[in-house]
Coordinates of C-alpha atoms in Angstrom, one line a residue:
X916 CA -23.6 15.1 6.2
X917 CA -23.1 18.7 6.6
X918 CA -21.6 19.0 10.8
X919 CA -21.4 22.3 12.6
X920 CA -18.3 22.9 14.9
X921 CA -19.6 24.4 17.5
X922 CA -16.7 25.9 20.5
X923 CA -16.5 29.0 22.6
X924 CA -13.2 30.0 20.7
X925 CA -10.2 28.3 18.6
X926 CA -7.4 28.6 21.3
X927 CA -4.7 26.7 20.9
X928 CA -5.4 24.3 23.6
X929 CA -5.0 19.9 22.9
X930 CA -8.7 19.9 22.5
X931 CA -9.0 22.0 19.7
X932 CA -5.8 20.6 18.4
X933 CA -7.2 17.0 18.5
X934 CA -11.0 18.6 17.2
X935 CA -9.3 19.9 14.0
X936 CA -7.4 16.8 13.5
X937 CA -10.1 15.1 13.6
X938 CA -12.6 17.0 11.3
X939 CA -9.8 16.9 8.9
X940 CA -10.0 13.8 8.5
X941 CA -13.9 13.8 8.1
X942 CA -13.8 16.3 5.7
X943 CA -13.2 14.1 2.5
X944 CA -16.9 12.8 3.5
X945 CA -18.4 15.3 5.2
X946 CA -19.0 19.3 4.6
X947 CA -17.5 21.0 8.2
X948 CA -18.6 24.3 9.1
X949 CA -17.0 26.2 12.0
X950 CA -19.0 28.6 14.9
X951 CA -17.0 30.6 17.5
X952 CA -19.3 31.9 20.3
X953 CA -17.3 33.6 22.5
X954 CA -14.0 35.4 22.1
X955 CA -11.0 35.6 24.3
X956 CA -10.1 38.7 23.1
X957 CA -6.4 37.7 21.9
X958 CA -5.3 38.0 18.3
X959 CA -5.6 35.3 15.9
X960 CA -3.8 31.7 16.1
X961 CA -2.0 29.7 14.2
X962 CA -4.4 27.1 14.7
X963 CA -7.5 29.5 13.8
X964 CA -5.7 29.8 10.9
X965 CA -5.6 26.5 10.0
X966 CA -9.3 25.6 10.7
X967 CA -9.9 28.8 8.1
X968 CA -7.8 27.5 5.4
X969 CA -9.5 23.8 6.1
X970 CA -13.3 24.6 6.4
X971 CA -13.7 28.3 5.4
X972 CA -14.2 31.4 7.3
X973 CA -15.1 30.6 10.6
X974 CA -18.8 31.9 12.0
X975 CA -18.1 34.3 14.9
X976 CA -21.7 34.5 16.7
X977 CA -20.0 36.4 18.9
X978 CA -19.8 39.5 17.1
X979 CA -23.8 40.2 16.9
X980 CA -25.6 42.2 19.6
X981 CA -26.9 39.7 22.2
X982 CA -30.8 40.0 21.1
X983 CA -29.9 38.9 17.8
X984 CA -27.9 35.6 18.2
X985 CA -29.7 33.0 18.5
X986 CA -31.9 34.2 15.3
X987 CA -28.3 34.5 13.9
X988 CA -27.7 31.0 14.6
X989 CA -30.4 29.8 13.5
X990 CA -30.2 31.2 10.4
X991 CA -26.9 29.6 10.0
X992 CA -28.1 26.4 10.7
X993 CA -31.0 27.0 7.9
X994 CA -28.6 28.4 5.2
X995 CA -25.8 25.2 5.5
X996 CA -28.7 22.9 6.1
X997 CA -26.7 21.5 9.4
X998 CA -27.6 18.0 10.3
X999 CA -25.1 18.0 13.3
X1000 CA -23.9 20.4 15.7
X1001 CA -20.9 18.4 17.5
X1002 CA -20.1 20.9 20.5
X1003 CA -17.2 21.2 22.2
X1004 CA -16.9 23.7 25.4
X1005 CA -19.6 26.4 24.2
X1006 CA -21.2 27.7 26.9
X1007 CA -23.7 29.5 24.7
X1008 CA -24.8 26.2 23.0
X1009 CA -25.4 24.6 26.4
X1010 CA -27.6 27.7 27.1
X1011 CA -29.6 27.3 24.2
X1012 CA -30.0 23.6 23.4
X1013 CA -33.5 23.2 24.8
X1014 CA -34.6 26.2 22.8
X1015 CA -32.8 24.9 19.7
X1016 CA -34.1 21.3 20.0
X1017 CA -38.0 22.8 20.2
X1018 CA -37.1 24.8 17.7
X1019 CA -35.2 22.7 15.2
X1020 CA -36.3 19.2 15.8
X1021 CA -34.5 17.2 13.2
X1022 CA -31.7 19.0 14.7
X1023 CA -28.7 16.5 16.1
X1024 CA -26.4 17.3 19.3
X1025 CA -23.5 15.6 20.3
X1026 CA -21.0 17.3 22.1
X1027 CA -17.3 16.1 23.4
X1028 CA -16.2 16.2 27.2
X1029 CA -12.8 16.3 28.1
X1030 CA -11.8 17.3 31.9
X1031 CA -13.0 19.0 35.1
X1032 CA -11.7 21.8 35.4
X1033 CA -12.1 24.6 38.0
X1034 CA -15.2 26.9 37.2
X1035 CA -12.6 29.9 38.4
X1036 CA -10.6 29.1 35.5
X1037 CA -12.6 27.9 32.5
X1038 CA -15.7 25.6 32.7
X1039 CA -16.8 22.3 34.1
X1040 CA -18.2 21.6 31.2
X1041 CA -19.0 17.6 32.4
X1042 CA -21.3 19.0 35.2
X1043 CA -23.0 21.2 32.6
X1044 CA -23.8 18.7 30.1
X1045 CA -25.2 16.6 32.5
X1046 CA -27.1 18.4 34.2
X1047 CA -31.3 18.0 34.4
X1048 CA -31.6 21.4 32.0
X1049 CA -29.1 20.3 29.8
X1050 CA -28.8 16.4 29.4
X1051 CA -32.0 15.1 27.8
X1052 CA -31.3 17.5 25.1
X1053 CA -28.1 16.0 24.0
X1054 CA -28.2 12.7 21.6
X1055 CA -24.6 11.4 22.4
X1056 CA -21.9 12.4 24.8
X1057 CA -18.1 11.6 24.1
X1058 CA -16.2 11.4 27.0
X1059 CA -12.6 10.4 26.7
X1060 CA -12.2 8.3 29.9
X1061 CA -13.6 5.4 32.2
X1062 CA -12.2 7.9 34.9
X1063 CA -14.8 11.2 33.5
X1064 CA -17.8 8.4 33.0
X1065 CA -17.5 7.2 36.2
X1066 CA -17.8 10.9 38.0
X1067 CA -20.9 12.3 35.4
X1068 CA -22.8 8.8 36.2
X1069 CA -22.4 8.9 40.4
X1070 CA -22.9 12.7 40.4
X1071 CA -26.0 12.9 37.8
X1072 CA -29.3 11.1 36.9
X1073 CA -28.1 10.3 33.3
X1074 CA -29.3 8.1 30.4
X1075 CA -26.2 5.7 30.2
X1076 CA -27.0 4.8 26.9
X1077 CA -25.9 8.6 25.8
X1078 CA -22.4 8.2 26.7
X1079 CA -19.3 6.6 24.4
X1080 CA -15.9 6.6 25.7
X1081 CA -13.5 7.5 22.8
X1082 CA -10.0 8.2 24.2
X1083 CA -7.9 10.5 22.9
X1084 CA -5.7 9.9 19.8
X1085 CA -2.5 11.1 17.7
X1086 CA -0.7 11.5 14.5
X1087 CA 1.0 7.7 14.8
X1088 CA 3.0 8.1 12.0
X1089 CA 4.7 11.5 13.4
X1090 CA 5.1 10.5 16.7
X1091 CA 7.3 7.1 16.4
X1092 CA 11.1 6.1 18.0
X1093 CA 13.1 7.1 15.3
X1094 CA 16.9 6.5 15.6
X1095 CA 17.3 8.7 13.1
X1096 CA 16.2 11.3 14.9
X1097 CA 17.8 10.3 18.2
X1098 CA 20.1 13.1 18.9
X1099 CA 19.4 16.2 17.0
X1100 CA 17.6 18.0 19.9
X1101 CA 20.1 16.6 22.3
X1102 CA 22.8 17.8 20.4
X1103 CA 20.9 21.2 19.7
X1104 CA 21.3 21.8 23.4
X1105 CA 24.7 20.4 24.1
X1106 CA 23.5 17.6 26.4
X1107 CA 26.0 14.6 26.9
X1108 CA 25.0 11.3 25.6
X1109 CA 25.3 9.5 28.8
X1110 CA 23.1 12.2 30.5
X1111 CA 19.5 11.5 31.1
X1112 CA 17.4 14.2 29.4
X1113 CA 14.2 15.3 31.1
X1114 CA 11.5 17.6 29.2
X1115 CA 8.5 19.0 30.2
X1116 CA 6.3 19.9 27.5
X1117 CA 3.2 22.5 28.3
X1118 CA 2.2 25.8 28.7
X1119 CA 3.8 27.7 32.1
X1120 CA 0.4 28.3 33.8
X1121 CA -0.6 27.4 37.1
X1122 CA -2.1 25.0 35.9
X1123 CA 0.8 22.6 34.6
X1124 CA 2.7 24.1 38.1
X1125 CA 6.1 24.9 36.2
X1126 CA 7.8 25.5 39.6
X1127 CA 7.0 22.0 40.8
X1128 CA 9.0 20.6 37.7
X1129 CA 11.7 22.6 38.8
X1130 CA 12.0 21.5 42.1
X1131 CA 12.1 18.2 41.1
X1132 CA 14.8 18.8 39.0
X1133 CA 16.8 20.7 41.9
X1134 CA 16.0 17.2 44.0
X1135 CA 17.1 15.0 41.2
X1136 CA 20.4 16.8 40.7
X1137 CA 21.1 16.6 44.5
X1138 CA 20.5 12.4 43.8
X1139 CA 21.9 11.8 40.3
X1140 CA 24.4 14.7 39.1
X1141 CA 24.7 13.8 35.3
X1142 CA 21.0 14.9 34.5
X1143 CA 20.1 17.7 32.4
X1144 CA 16.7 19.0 32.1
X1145 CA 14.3 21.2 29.1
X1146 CA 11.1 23.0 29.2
X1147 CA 9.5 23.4 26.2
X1148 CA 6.9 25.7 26.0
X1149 CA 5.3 29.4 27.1
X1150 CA 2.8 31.7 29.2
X1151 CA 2.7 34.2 31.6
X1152 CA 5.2 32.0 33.9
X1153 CA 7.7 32.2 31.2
X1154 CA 9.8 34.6 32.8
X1155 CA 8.9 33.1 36.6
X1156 CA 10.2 30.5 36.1
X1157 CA 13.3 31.4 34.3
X1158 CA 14.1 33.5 37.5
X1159 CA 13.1 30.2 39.4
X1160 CA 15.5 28.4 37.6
X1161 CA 18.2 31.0 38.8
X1162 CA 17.7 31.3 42.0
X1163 CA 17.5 27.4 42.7
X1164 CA 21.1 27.2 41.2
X1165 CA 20.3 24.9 38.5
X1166 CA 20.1 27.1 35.6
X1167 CA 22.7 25.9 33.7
X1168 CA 21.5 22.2 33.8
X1169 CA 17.7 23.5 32.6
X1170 CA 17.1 25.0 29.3
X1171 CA 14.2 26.9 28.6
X1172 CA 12.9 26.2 24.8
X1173 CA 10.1 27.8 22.9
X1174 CA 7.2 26.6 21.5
X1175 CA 8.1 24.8 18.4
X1176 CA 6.7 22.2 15.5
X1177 CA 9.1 19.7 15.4
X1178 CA 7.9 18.0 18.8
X1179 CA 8.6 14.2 17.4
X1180 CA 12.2 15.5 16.9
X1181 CA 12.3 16.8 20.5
X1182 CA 10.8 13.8 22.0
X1183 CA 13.2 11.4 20.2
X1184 CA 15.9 12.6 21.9
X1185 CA 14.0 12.8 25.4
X1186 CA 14.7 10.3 28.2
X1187 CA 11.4 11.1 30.4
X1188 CA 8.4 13.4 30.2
X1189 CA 7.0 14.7 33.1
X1190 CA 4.2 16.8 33.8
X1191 CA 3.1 18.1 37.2
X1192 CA -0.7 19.5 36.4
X1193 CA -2.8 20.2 39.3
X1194 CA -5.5 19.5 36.7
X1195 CA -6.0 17.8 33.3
X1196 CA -8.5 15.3 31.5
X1197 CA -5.5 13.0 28.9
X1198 CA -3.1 15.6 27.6
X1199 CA -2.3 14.8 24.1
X1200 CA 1.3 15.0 25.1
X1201 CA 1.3 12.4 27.4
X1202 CA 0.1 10.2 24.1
X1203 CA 2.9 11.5 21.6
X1204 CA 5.2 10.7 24.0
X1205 CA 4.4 7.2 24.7
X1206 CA 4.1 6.7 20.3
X1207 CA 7.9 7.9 20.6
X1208 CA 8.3 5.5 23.4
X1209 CA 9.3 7.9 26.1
X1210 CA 8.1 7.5 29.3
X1211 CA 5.6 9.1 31.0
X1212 CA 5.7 10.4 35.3
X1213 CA 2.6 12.7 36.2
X1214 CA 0.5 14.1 38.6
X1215 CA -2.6 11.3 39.0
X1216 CA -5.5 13.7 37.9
X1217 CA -7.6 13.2 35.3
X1218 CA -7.5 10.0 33.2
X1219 CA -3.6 10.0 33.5
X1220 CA -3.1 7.2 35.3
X1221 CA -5.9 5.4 32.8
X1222 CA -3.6 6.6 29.5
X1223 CA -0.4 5.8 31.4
X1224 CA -0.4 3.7 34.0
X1225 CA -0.4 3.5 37.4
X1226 CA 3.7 2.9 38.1
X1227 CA 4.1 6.3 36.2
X1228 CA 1.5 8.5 38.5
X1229 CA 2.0 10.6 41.5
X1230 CA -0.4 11.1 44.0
X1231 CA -1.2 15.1 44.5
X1232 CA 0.1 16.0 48.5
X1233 CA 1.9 18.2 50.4
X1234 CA 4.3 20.2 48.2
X1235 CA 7.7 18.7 49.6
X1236 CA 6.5 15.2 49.9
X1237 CA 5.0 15.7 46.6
X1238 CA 8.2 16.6 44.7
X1239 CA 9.9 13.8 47.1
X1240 CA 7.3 11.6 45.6
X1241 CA 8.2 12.8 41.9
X1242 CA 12.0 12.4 42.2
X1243 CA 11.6 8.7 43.9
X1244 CA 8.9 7.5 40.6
X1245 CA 11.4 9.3 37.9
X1246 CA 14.3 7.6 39.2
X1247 CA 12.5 4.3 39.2
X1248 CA 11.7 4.2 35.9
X1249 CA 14.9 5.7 34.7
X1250 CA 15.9 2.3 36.3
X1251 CA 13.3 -0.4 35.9
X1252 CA 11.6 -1.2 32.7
X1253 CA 8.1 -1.4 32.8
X1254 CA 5.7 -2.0 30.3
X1255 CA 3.8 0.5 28.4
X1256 CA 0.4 0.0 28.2
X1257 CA 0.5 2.4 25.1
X1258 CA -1.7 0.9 21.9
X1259 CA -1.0 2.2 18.9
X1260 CA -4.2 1.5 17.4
X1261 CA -6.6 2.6 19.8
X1262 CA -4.9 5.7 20.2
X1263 CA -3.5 6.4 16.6
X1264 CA -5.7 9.7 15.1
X1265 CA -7.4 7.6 12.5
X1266 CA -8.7 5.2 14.9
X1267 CA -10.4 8.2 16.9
X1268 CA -11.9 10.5 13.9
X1269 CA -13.5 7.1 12.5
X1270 CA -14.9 6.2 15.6
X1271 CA -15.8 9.9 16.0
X1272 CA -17.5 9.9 12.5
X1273 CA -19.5 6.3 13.6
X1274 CA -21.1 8.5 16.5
X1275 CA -21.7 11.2 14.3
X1276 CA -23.5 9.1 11.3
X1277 CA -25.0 6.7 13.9
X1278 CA -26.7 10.3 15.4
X1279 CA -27.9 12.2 12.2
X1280 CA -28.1 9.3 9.7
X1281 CA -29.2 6.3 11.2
X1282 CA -31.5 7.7 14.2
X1283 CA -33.4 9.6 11.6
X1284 CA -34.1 6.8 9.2
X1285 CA -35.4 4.7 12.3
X1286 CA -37.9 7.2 13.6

């Protein structure tokens, strides 16, 4: 089956992340093409990289005049003799997909929805795809929650039938408990052994509210003393929240880490994750934590409290009570043991891309051979 990638740009985002481990895998089976339709003007990632060295040069659409793109694409489609476009968070496909199923008939869609997010800041991609213009042009949808199903089928007049949940996954056999690997990263920052160690793991945007995780660390060293905390990651509140950190007093307790490959070192030494999004869909790192058997305290948005469970969620409020709220659940769970509802199967990256790839053959193989 030859399947077009279709996205508005390889960031370097969980979605893609998970997309390219995915297609990866499908490869061996499979001929993967790649198409960028937008651009977000920054240079090229490591990840871009890595889809290039995987499945060729990528297609940027984006670089022909308007008038000529969707002739472009078409030709595209024509010259690899696509049987699939599997879209993920292209706006342009969205535009076009009426258009390209008149045009192209034998032509498959299924596209991939992950979160609502804010159309200020990116998309809100669910409400497009199922909306009137756009839905009955799509073959399959795969959402990656009850919790994203639920709000498409009580907000839109959908075809049920169109919809698969297929939940996030990872690399199982990276992300494990490891007492091998127990206290490297500890001991890379100097942390005692008897102190709990505390990470949060993200991008500083206002979207995973960095400033929040620090003022539940000031709380939590008010209550406990012997804590120490990291924050792994950066963005434009890099430097924020360093100064943050400095003027809350609790710099010396909070270490400030850069992005970095060797995560399932980093979360083998890690007590608790916590995360304290005003937004997400299931953040991959909320799943690598829980293979390395780390548990989990986060904001309840998105399909969080689905992946995680609902002892481990906190309820978005007022910001004191809310970082009240934070301290209280992470000291609980430092202190109770409850049980994970983590499955390694379900959610182990081969599970997903061959459930991914049944959606995919079940659309452009067997639905053609039936008509």
């Amino acid at each position: 089956m030859n399947i077009l990638y279709a996205t508005c740009f390889l960031d370097v985002s969980g979605v893609t992340r998970l997309n390219y481990d995915i297609l990866a895998r499908l490869a061996g089976k499979n001929n993967i093409y790649v198409c960028e339709t937008a651009s977000d003007g920054r240079l090229t990632s490591k990840l871009e990289n890595h889809f290039r060295d995987s499945f060729g040069e990528p297609f940027k659409l984006f670089r022909y005049p308007l008038p000529d793109r969707y002739r472009r694409f078409l030709e595209y489609l024509d010259s690899n003799a696509i049987d699939l476009v599997f879209n993920t968070h292209s706006l342009w496909v969205y535009e076009h997909i009426a258009k390209l199923k008149k045009d192209r008939s034998n032509l498959k869609v299924v596209d991939s929805l992950h979160v609502l997010e804010p159309y200020c800041f990116r998309g809100g991609y669910p409400d497009i795809s199922a909306n009137r213009y756009v839905h009955p042009f799509i073959d399959k949808s795969i959402v990656i929650s009850e919790h994203l199903l639920s709000y498409i089928k009580r907000s839109y007049s959908v075809d049920p039938g169109k919809f698969i949940i297929i939940r996030n996954g990872v690399d199982t056999t990276r992300f494990k408990k490891d007492s091998a690997l127990k206290g490297i990263f500890r001991n890379e920052l100097g942390v005692p052994a008897n102190f709990p160690l505390i990470g949060y793991i993200g991008r500083f945007s206002r979207q995973k509210r960095p400033d929040v995780f620090l003022d539940v660390a000031k709380h939590l060293l008010r209550k406990l003393g012997e804590v120490y905390f990291y924050m792994a990651g950066d963005g434009d509140l890099l430097d924020k929240s360093k100064r943050l950190a400095d003027s809350l007093g609790i710099s010396d307790r909070v270490s400030f880490v850069a992005p970095r490959d060797d995560i399932h070192i980093v979360l083998n030494s890690t007590d608790m994750l916590v995360l304290t999004s005003s937004y997400e869909g299931a953040p991959l790192t909320i799943l690598e934590a829980l293979a390395t058997d780390v548990p989990v305290v986060a904001s309840d948005v998105g399909a969080i409290s689905e992946y995680v469970g609902t002892p481990y969620v906190v309820q978005r409020q007022g910001r004191g009570a809310e970082v009240d709220q934070f301290a209280e659940a992470i000291l609980r769970v430092l202190n109770d043991n409850y049980p994970s509802i983590f499955d390694r199967e379900i959610f182990s990256l081969d599970y997903v891309a061959d459930s991914y790839a049944r959606v995919f053959y079940d659309t452009a193989v067997r639905s053609s051979t039936t008509q």
